[in-house]
Amino acid sequence: MLMSILQIDSEDIPPYAIVCGDPKRAEMISQRLKGARELAFSREYRTFVGEYEGVKLAVVSHGVGCPGAAVCFEELIRAGVNTLIRVGTAGSYSEDYPAGSLVVSTAAVRTDGLTRQLVPEGFPAVGDSQVVNALYQAATLGDGVTAKGITVTLDAFFAGVEEIPHLKYKQAGAIAVEMEIAALYIVSTLRGARAGAILAIDGYADAELAEVYDPHTDAVARAVEREIEATLRAIVTLAHEDEAGRA
């Protein structure tokens, strides 16, 4: 079956998928795979498939923001993907997690506009515990700071006249902010898939800690490499657990 927006055939898609915002990052991740090949590049959606340590997986870019990303998640699940992991970047709310740190999202605060059109206001956006635990365990094997906790999903990247209540989110216990995880977790829950997300911190969202935003530092680049490696290891772990469960 052809997925009309991603422009991929469901027969080519394995059950595990890494999703990321940037088409260039999707290509970079695909270079870690054995026998990688590009299936399609439609709008912001770039799709690769390959193998890592014997596990077949897809790598797909979803662009920026919940609405477009949700289209990607919906079509991947319809194509047969049952496990999705977002590899992305985020702004930190804490000095404990400076640029170069990794954050595994256990759940997302739904401040976006998309998910309120899919589920009731109080419905939570929660990551799958098995996926989240596999990601966190894999991430802590490497060097550098790794945290696990609640993240915030916003639609706005640049500020307008309305104040974004970052301080309140921080006081409530959120540790980072990004733009797509709420959509990933809600769509996956609705469609019976499981999902997790890992983020490389590329600066501070907290106004008191904010500095010149530069996501292109060596520290951020190393964190992106770490999160990619952690995600690939986590997928292998999940695949082995799934196989054992079927035995």
Short mmCIF file of C-alpha atoms in Angstrom, two decimals:
data_model
loop_
_atom_site.label_atom_id
_atom_site.label_comp_id
_atom_site.label_asym_id
_atom_site.label_seq_id
_atom_site.Cartn_x
_atom_site.Cartn_y
_atom_site.Cartn_z
CA MET A 1 0.00 0.00 0.00
CA LEU A 2 1.37 3.42 -0.98
CA MET A 3 1.55 6.11 1.71
CA SER A 4 0.46 9.13 -0.31
CA ILE A 5 2.34 11.84 1.59
CA LEU A 6 5.57 10.07 2.55
CA GLN A 7 5.52 8.42 -0.91
CA ILE A 8 6.61 5.04 0.46
CA ASP A 9 5.21 1.54 0.01
CA SER A 10 4.19 -0.23 3.21
CA GLU A 11 5.90 -3.41 1.98
CA ASP A 12 9.28 -1.65 2.27
CA ILE A 13 8.83 -0.45 5.87
CA PRO A 14 10.05 -2.47 8.89
CA PRO A 15 8.36 -2.29 12.33
CA TYR A 16 11.03 -0.05 13.92
CA ALA A 17 11.57 3.59 12.94
CA ILE A 18 13.80 6.45 14.03
CA VAL A 19 12.20 9.84 13.34
CA CYS A 20 13.92 13.23 13.35
CA GLY A 21 13.17 16.75 12.22
CA ASP A 22 15.98 17.38 9.75
CA PRO A 23 16.22 15.47 6.42
CA LYS A 24 20.01 15.87 6.62
CA ARG A 25 20.03 14.22 10.04
CA ALA A 26 17.98 11.34 8.63
CA GLU A 27 20.67 10.84 6.00
CA MET A 28 23.39 11.03 8.67
CA ILE A 29 21.66 8.36 10.76
CA SER A 30 21.16 6.15 7.70
CA GLN A 31 24.92 6.11 7.17
CA ARG A 32 25.18 3.99 10.34
CA LEU A 33 23.03 1.30 8.76
CA LYS A 34 24.10 -1.70 6.72
CA GLY A 35 22.65 -1.75 3.21
CA ALA A 36 20.99 1.64 3.65
CA ARG A 37 18.89 2.90 0.77
CA GLU A 38 16.71 5.95 0.29
CA LEU A 39 13.07 5.19 -0.48
CA ALA A 40 11.65 8.68 -0.95
CA PHE A 41 12.15 12.41 -0.36
CA SER A 42 8.73 14.08 -0.39
CA ARG A 43 8.39 17.60 1.07
CA GLU A 44 10.16 17.48 4.48
CA TYR A 45 9.76 13.70 4.68
CA ARG A 46 12.92 11.79 3.74
CA THR A 47 12.84 8.02 4.23
CA PHE A 48 15.70 5.52 4.44
CA VAL A 49 15.74 1.82 5.36
CA GLY A 50 18.61 -0.45 6.37
CA GLU A 51 19.86 -2.77 9.10
CA TYR A 52 21.70 -2.27 12.37
CA GLU A 53 23.13 -5.37 14.05
CA GLY A 54 20.65 -7.49 12.15
CA VAL A 55 17.59 -5.39 12.98
CA LYS A 56 15.75 -3.81 10.04
CA LEU A 57 14.65 -0.23 10.64
CA ALA A 58 13.56 2.94 8.91
CA VAL A 59 14.86 6.46 9.40
CA VAL A 60 12.41 9.23 8.49
CA SER A 61 12.51 13.02 8.80
CA HIS A 62 9.32 14.77 9.95
CA GLY A 63 10.09 18.49 9.74
CA VAL A 64 9.35 21.12 12.39
CA GLY A 65 6.19 21.28 14.50
CA CYS A 66 3.40 18.94 15.51
CA PRO A 67 0.98 19.09 12.53
CA GLY A 68 3.47 18.06 9.85
CA ALA A 69 5.23 15.61 12.16
CA ALA A 70 1.92 13.94 13.02
CA VAL A 71 1.33 13.24 9.31
CA CYS A 72 4.65 11.38 9.27
CA PHE A 73 3.82 9.38 12.40
CA GLU A 74 0.34 8.49 11.14
CA GLU A 75 1.58 7.20 7.79
CA LEU A 76 4.46 5.24 9.32
CA ILE A 77 2.09 3.47 11.69
CA ARG A 78 -0.33 2.77 8.83
CA ALA A 79 2.62 1.30 6.92
CA GLY A 80 3.25 -1.16 9.75
CA VAL A 81 5.66 0.60 12.12
CA ASN A 82 4.94 -0.32 15.74
CA THR A 83 7.92 1.34 17.47
CA LEU A 84 8.91 4.98 16.87
CA ILE A 85 11.77 6.85 18.52
CA ARG A 86 12.30 10.57 18.01
CA VAL A 87 15.92 11.76 17.93
CA GLY A 88 15.89 15.53 18.31
CA THR A 89 17.11 18.67 20.06
CA ALA A 90 15.65 20.76 22.87
CA GLY A 91 16.13 23.77 25.11
CA SER A 92 16.97 23.09 28.75
CA TYR A 93 15.21 24.48 31.84
CA SER A 94 18.08 23.67 34.21
CA GLU A 95 21.75 24.46 34.76
CA ASP A 96 22.11 20.76 35.55
CA TYR A 97 21.50 20.02 31.84
CA PRO A 98 23.62 22.41 29.76
CA ALA A 99 24.19 22.24 26.01
CA GLY A 100 25.58 18.82 25.18
CA SER A 101 23.42 16.93 27.68
CA LEU A 102 20.87 14.27 26.72
CA VAL A 103 17.24 14.13 27.90
CA VAL A 104 14.95 11.12 27.53
CA SER A 105 11.32 12.28 27.52
CA THR A 106 9.00 10.25 29.74
CA ALA A 107 5.97 12.43 28.90
CA ALA A 108 5.17 15.74 27.21
CA VAL A 109 3.22 18.78 28.34
CA ARG A 110 0.65 19.39 25.57
CA THR A 111 0.84 23.11 24.80
CA ASP A 112 0.60 22.52 21.05
CA GLY A 113 -2.49 23.14 18.95
CA LEU A 114 -2.66 19.80 17.16
CA THR A 115 -3.20 17.29 19.95
CA ARG A 116 -6.16 19.15 21.44
CA GLN A 117 -7.93 18.38 18.15
CA LEU A 118 -7.18 14.66 18.59
CA VAL A 119 -7.85 13.96 22.27
CA PRO A 120 -9.59 15.71 25.20
CA GLU A 121 -7.74 18.49 27.02
CA GLY A 122 -6.74 16.44 30.06
CA PHE A 123 -5.50 13.38 28.18
CA PRO A 124 -1.76 12.81 28.83
CA ALA A 125 0.98 12.45 26.24
CA VAL A 126 3.10 9.65 27.66
CA GLY A 127 5.99 7.66 26.25
CA ASP A 128 5.98 3.87 26.27
CA SER A 129 7.79 2.71 29.41
CA GLN A 130 9.65 -0.11 27.64
CA VAL A 131 10.96 2.22 24.95
CA VAL A 132 11.82 5.00 27.42
CA ASN A 133 13.71 2.60 29.69
CA ALA A 134 15.65 1.10 26.78
CA LEU A 135 16.63 4.59 25.61
CA TYR A 136 17.70 5.75 29.05
CA GLN A 137 19.74 2.61 29.76
CA ALA A 138 21.49 2.90 26.39
CA ALA A 139 22.16 6.63 26.84
CA THR A 140 23.72 6.23 30.29
CA LEU A 141 26.30 3.81 28.87
CA GLY A 142 28.04 6.73 27.18
CA ASP A 143 29.91 9.72 28.61
CA GLY A 144 28.17 12.98 29.41
CA VAL A 145 25.09 14.11 31.30
CA THR A 146 21.88 12.12 30.73
CA ALA A 147 18.51 12.94 32.32
CA LYS A 148 15.03 11.45 32.18
CA GLY A 149 11.81 13.39 32.78
CA ILE A 150 8.90 15.44 31.52
CA THR A 151 9.38 17.70 28.51
CA VAL A 152 7.24 20.49 27.07
CA THR A 153 5.97 20.61 23.48
CA LEU A 154 5.41 24.12 22.10
CA ASP A 155 4.33 25.42 18.70
CA ALA A 156 6.19 28.74 18.97
CA PHE A 157 9.94 28.90 18.39
CA PHE A 158 10.25 32.70 18.42
CA ALA A 159 8.46 34.80 21.04
CA GLY A 160 5.50 37.02 20.23
CA VAL A 161 3.45 39.37 22.42
CA GLU A 162 2.07 36.48 24.49
CA GLU A 163 4.40 35.29 27.24
CA ILE A 164 5.36 31.61 27.17
CA PRO A 165 5.26 30.45 30.81
CA HIS A 166 8.62 28.69 30.82
CA LEU A 167 9.15 29.47 34.51
CA LYS A 168 5.91 27.72 35.49
CA TYR A 169 6.83 24.62 33.48
CA LYS A 170 10.23 24.60 35.16
CA GLN A 171 8.71 25.03 38.61
CA ALA A 172 6.31 22.16 37.90
CA GLY A 173 9.24 19.85 37.11
CA ALA A 174 9.64 19.91 33.32
CA ILE A 175 13.27 19.73 32.27
CA ALA A 176 13.32 20.67 28.57
CA VAL A 177 11.21 22.07 25.74
CA GLU A 178 10.87 21.06 22.07
CA MET A 179 8.22 21.02 19.31
CA GLU A 180 7.02 17.49 18.35
CA ILE A 181 6.96 14.91 21.16
CA ALA A 182 3.35 15.52 22.23
CA ALA A 183 2.21 14.66 18.71
CA LEU A 184 4.40 11.55 18.66
CA TYR A 185 3.07 10.26 21.97
CA ILE A 186 -0.60 11.05 21.29
CA VAL A 187 -0.65 9.64 17.75
CA SER A 188 1.18 6.50 18.90
CA THR A 189 -1.25 5.98 21.77
CA LEU A 190 -4.27 6.49 19.52
CA ARG A 191 -3.01 4.11 16.85
CA GLY A 192 -1.68 1.34 19.10
CA ALA A 193 2.04 1.91 18.55
CA ARG A 194 4.73 2.56 21.15
CA ALA A 195 7.05 5.55 21.18
CA GLY A 196 9.90 7.23 22.98
CA ALA A 197 12.12 10.26 22.45
CA ILE A 198 15.65 11.34 23.21
CA LEU A 199 16.88 14.93 22.90
CA ALA A 200 20.26 16.63 22.64
CA ILE A 201 20.22 19.89 24.60
CA ASP A 202 21.34 22.77 22.38
CA GLY A 203 20.79 25.73 24.73
CA TYR A 204 18.63 27.14 27.50
CA ALA A 205 14.94 28.01 27.25
CA ASP A 206 14.92 29.50 30.76
CA ALA A 207 15.19 33.31 30.41
CA GLU A 208 17.48 33.55 33.44
CA LEU A 209 19.92 31.10 31.87
CA ALA A 210 19.45 32.09 28.24
CA GLU A 211 22.50 32.92 26.16
CA VAL A 212 23.22 33.40 22.48
CA TYR A 213 21.53 30.44 20.78
CA ASP A 214 23.99 28.36 18.78
CA PRO A 215 22.98 24.77 18.01
CA HIS A 216 26.14 24.21 15.93
CA THR A 217 28.73 23.85 18.69
CA ASP A 218 31.01 20.85 19.14
CA ALA A 219 29.21 19.97 22.40
CA VAL A 220 25.85 19.75 20.64
CA ALA A 221 27.33 17.76 17.75
CA ARG A 222 28.77 15.24 20.21
CA ALA A 223 25.41 14.99 21.98
CA VAL A 224 23.64 14.30 18.69
CA GLU A 225 26.15 11.51 18.00
CA ARG A 226 25.50 10.12 21.48
CA GLU A 227 21.74 10.13 21.08
CA ILE A 228 21.93 8.41 17.71
CA GLU A 229 24.14 5.66 19.14
CA ALA A 230 21.84 5.28 22.15
CA THR A 231 18.77 5.01 19.93
CA LEU A 232 20.32 2.35 17.71
CA ARG A 233 21.35 0.33 20.78
CA ALA A 234 17.87 0.73 22.26
CA ILE A 235 16.21 -0.54 19.08
CA VAL A 236 18.42 -3.64 19.12
CA THR A 237 17.46 -4.24 22.75
CA LEU A 238 13.76 -3.80 22.00
CA ALA A 239 13.95 -6.07 18.96
CA HIS A 240 15.58 -8.82 21.02
CA GLU A 241 12.97 -8.42 23.78
CA ASP A 242 10.19 -8.57 21.19
CA GLU A 243 11.66 -11.71 19.67
CA ALA A 244 11.98 -13.34 23.10
CA GLY A 245 8.38 -12.43 23.87
CA ARG A 246 7.19 -14.13 20.70
CA ALA A 247 9.18 -17.30 21.40
#
